[in-house]
Coordinates of C-alpha atoms and ligand atoms in Angstrom, one line a residue:
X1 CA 12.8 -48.5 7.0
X2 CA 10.2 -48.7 9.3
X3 CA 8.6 -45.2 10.6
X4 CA 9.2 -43.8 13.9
X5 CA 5.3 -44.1 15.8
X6 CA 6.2 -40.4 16.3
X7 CA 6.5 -39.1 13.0
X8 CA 3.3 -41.3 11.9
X9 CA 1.6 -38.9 14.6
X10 CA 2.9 -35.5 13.7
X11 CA 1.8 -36.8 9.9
X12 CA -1.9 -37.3 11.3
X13 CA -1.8 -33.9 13.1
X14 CA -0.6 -32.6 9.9
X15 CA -3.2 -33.9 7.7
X16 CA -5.9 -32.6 10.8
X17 CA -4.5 -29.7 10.4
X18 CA -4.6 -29.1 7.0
X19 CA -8.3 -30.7 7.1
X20 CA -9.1 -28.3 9.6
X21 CA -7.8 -24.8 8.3
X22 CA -7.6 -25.7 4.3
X23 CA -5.8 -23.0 2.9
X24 CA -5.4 -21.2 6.0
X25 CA -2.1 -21.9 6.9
X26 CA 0.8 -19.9 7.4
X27 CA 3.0 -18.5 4.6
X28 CA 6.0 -20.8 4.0
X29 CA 8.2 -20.1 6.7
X30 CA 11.5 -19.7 4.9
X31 CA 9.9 -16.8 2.8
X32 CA 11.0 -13.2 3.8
X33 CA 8.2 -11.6 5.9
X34 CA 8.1 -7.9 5.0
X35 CA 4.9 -7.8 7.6
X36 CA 4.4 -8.8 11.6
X37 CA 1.0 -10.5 10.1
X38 CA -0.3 -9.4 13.7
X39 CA -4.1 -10.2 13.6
X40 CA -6.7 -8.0 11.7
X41 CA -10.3 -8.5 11.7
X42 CA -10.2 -10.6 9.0
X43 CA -8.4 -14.1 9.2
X44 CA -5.8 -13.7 6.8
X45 CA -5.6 -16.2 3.8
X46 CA -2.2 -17.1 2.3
X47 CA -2.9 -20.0 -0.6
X48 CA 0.4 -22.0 -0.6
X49 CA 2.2 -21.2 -3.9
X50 CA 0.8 -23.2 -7.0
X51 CA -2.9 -23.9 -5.3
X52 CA -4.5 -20.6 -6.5
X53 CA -4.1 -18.4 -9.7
X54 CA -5.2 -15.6 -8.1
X55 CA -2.6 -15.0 -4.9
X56 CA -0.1 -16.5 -7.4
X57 CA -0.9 -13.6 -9.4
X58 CA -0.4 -11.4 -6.9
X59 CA 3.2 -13.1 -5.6
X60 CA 4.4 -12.1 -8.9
X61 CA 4.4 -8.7 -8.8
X62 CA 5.1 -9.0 -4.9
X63 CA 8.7 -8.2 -3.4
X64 CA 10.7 -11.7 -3.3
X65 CA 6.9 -13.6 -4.6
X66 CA 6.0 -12.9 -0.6
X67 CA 2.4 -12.0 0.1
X68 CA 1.5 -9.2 2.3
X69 CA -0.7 -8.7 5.6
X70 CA -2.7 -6.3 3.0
X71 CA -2.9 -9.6 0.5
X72 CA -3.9 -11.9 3.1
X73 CA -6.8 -9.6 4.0
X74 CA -7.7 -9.0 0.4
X75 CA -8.3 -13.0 -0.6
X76 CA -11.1 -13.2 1.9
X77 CA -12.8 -12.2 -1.1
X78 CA -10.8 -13.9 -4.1
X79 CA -12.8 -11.2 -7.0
X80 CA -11.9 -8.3 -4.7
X81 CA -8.3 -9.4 -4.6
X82 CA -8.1 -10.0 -8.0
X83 CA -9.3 -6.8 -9.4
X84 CA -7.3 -4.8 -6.9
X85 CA -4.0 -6.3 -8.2
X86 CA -5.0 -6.1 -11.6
X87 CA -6.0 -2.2 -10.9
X88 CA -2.8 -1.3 -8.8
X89 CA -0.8 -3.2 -10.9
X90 CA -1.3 -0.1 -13.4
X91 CA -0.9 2.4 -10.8
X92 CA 2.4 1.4 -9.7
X93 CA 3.6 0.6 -13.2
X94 CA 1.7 1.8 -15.9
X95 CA 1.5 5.9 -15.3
X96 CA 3.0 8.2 -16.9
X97 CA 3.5 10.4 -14.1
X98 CA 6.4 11.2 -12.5
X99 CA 7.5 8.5 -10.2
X100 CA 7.7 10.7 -7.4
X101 CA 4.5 12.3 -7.6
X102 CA 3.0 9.1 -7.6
X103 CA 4.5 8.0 -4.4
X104 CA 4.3 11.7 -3.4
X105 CA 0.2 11.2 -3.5
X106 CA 0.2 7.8 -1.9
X107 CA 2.5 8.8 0.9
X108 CA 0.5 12.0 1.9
X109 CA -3.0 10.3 1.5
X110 CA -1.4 7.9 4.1
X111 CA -0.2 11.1 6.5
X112 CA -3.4 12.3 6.5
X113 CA -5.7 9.5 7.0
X114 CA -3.4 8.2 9.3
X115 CA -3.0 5.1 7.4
X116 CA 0.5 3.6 9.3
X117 CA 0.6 0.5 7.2
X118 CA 0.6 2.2 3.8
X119 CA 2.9 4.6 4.9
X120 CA 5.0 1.9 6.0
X121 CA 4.9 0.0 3.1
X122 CA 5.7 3.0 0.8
X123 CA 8.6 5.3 2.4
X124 CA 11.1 3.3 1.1
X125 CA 9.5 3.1 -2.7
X126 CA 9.4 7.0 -2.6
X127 CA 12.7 7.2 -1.5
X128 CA 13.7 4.8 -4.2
X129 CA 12.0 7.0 -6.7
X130 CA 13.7 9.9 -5.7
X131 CA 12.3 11.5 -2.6
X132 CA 14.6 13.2 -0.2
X133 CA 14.4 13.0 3.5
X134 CA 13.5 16.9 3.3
X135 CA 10.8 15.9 1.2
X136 CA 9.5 13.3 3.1
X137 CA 9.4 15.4 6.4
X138 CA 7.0 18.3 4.7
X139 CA 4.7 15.2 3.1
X140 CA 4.4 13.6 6.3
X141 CA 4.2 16.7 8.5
X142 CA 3.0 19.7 6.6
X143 CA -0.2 22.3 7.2
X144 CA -2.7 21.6 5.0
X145 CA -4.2 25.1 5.1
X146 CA -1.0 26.4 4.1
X147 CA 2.2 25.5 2.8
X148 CA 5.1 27.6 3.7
X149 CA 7.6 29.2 1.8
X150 CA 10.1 26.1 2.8
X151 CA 7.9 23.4 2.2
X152 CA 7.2 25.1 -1.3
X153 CA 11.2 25.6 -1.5
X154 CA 11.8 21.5 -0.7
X155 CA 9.4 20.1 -3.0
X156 CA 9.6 22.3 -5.9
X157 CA 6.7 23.8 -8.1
X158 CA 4.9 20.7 -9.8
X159 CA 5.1 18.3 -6.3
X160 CA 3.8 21.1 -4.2
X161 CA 1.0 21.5 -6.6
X162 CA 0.2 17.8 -6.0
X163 CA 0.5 17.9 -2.7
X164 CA -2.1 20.9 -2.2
X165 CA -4.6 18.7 -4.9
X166 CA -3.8 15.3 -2.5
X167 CA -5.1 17.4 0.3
X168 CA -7.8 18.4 -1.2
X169 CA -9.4 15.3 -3.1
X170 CA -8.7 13.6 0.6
X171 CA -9.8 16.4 3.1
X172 CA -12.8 17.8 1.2
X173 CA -13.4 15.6 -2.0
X174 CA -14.1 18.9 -3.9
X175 CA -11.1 20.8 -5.8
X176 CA -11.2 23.8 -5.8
X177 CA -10.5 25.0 -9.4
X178 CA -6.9 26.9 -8.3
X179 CA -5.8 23.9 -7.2
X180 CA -6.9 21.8 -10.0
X181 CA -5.3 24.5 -12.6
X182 CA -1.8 24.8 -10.4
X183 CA -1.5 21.1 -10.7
X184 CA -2.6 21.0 -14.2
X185 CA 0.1 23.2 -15.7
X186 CA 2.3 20.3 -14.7
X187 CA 0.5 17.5 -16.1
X188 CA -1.5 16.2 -20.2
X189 CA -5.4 15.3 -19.1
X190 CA -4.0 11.9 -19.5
X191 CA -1.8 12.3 -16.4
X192 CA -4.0 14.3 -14.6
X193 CA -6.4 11.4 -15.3
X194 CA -3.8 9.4 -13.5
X195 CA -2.9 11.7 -10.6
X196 CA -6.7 11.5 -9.8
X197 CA -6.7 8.0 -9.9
X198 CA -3.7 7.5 -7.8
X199 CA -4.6 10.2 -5.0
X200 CA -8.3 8.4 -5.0
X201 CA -7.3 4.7 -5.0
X202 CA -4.7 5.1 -2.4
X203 CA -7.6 6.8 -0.3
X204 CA -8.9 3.4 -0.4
X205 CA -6.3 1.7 0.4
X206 CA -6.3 4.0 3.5
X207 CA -9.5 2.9 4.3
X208 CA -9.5 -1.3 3.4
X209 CA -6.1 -0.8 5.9
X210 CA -7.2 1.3 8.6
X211 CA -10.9 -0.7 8.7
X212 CA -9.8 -3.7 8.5
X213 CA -7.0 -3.9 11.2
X214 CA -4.7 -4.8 8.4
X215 CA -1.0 -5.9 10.0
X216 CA -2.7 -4.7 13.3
X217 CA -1.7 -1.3 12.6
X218 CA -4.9 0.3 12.8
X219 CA -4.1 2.3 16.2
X220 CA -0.5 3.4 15.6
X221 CA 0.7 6.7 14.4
X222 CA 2.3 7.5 10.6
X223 CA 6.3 7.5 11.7
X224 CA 7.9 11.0 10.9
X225 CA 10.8 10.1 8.6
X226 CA 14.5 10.2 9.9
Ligands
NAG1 C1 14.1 -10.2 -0.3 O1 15.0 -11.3 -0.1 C2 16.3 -10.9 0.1 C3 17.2 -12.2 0.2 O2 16.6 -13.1 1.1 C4 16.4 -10.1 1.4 O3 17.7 -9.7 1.7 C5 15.5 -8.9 1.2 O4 15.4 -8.2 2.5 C6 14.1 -9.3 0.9 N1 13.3 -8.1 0.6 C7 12.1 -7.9 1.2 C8 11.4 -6.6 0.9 O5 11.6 -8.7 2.0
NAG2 C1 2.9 -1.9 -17.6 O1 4.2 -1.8 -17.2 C2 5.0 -3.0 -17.1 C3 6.3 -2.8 -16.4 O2 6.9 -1.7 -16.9 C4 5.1 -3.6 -18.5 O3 5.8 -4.8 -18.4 C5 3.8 -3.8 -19.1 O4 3.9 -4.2 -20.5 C6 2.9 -2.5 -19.1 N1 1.6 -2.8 -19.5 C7 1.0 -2.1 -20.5 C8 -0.4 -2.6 -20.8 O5 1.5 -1.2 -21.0

């Protein structure tokens, strides 16, 4: 059957297309978006399934195999993206921290760099791991001077303790050794190796987000939880 002259040009403006923006091409559109993909200040690079090993790696560990805003940003530079998956990859899975504290850490080094999109993307994993509303409210809203006998009271001994150390390795960089030792009495050297690790690579993640515009998010404000 013969082709409809139409359909021979949308092929063309196809093919210019794909010519014209290689692999820059919208993500399939039938996939779930968990993202608005509004504009950063990075074109954001989406490989189509099957044309790159390194954003197929990341699809696999990735919520329904759909690349994020944060992904797209990341394969500007293929090596960067790779070793951050690699990297978080063990932070989300590999700990042996509590699950809670780990989400706890990422969720207040988000409140307090004012990093929306990792917030965003991370309420509903600490819920899932355990984190109450109550819990939620004093991580996203509490003093970091001081926290009060209720905030103590929500989150218990060991997750207070690493909220006080979040604030700390994020507001000052230096520990103080109190807030090292309250923490500590919680957690083996391993784990406090890993509550370090987590607390500081999540700072980064604050700031790849937050400086790059990732999800356009850079300008709005951490929501308080409901
Ligand atoms: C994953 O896909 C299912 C089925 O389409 C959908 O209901 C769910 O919301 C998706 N999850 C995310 C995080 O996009
Ligand atoms: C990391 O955790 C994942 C998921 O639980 C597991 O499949 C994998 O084997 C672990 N990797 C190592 C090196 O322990």
């Amino acid at each position: 059957m013969a082709r409809h002259p139409l359909s021979l040009l949308l092929a063309l403006l196809a093919s210019v297309f794909t010519i014209a923006y290689g692999f820059r091409v919208p993500p399939t559109p039938n996939i779930v978006q968990r993202d608005e993909n509004l504009p950063a200040r990075v074109p954001y690079v989406f490989p189509p399934p099957g044309t790159d090993p390194i954003a197929d790696a990341i699809r696999a560990r990735r919520v329904n195999g759909t690349l994020l805003a944060l992904d797209g940003a990341l394969l500007n530079s293929p090596l960067v993206a790779q070793g951050w998956n690699q990297f978080f990859t063990v932070i989300r899975e590999n700990l042996t921290i509590p699950a809670d504290m780990r989400e706890l850490f990422i969720l207040r080094t988000a409140a307090l760099n004012n990093a929306a999109y990792q917030w965003g993307q991370h309420e509903s994993v600490g819920r899932s791991e355990g984190l109450t509303t109550d819990q939620l409210l004093v991580i996203r809203l509490a003093s970091q001077s001081a926290l009060t006998h209720h905030d103590k009271k929500v989150l218990g001994d060991s997750l207070a303790a690493a909220l006080q150390f979040a604030d700390a390795i994020t507001e000052s960089v230096y520990v103080p050794r109190d807030v090292y030792d309250n923490l500590a009495k919680h957690l083996s050297d391993q784990q406090m190796v890993e509550a370090v690790a987590t607390a500081g690579s999540y700072n980064f993640v604050s700031r790849f987000t937050v400086s790059l515009n990732v999800d356009g998010r850079m300008h709005e404000e951490v929501p308080i939880p409901q």
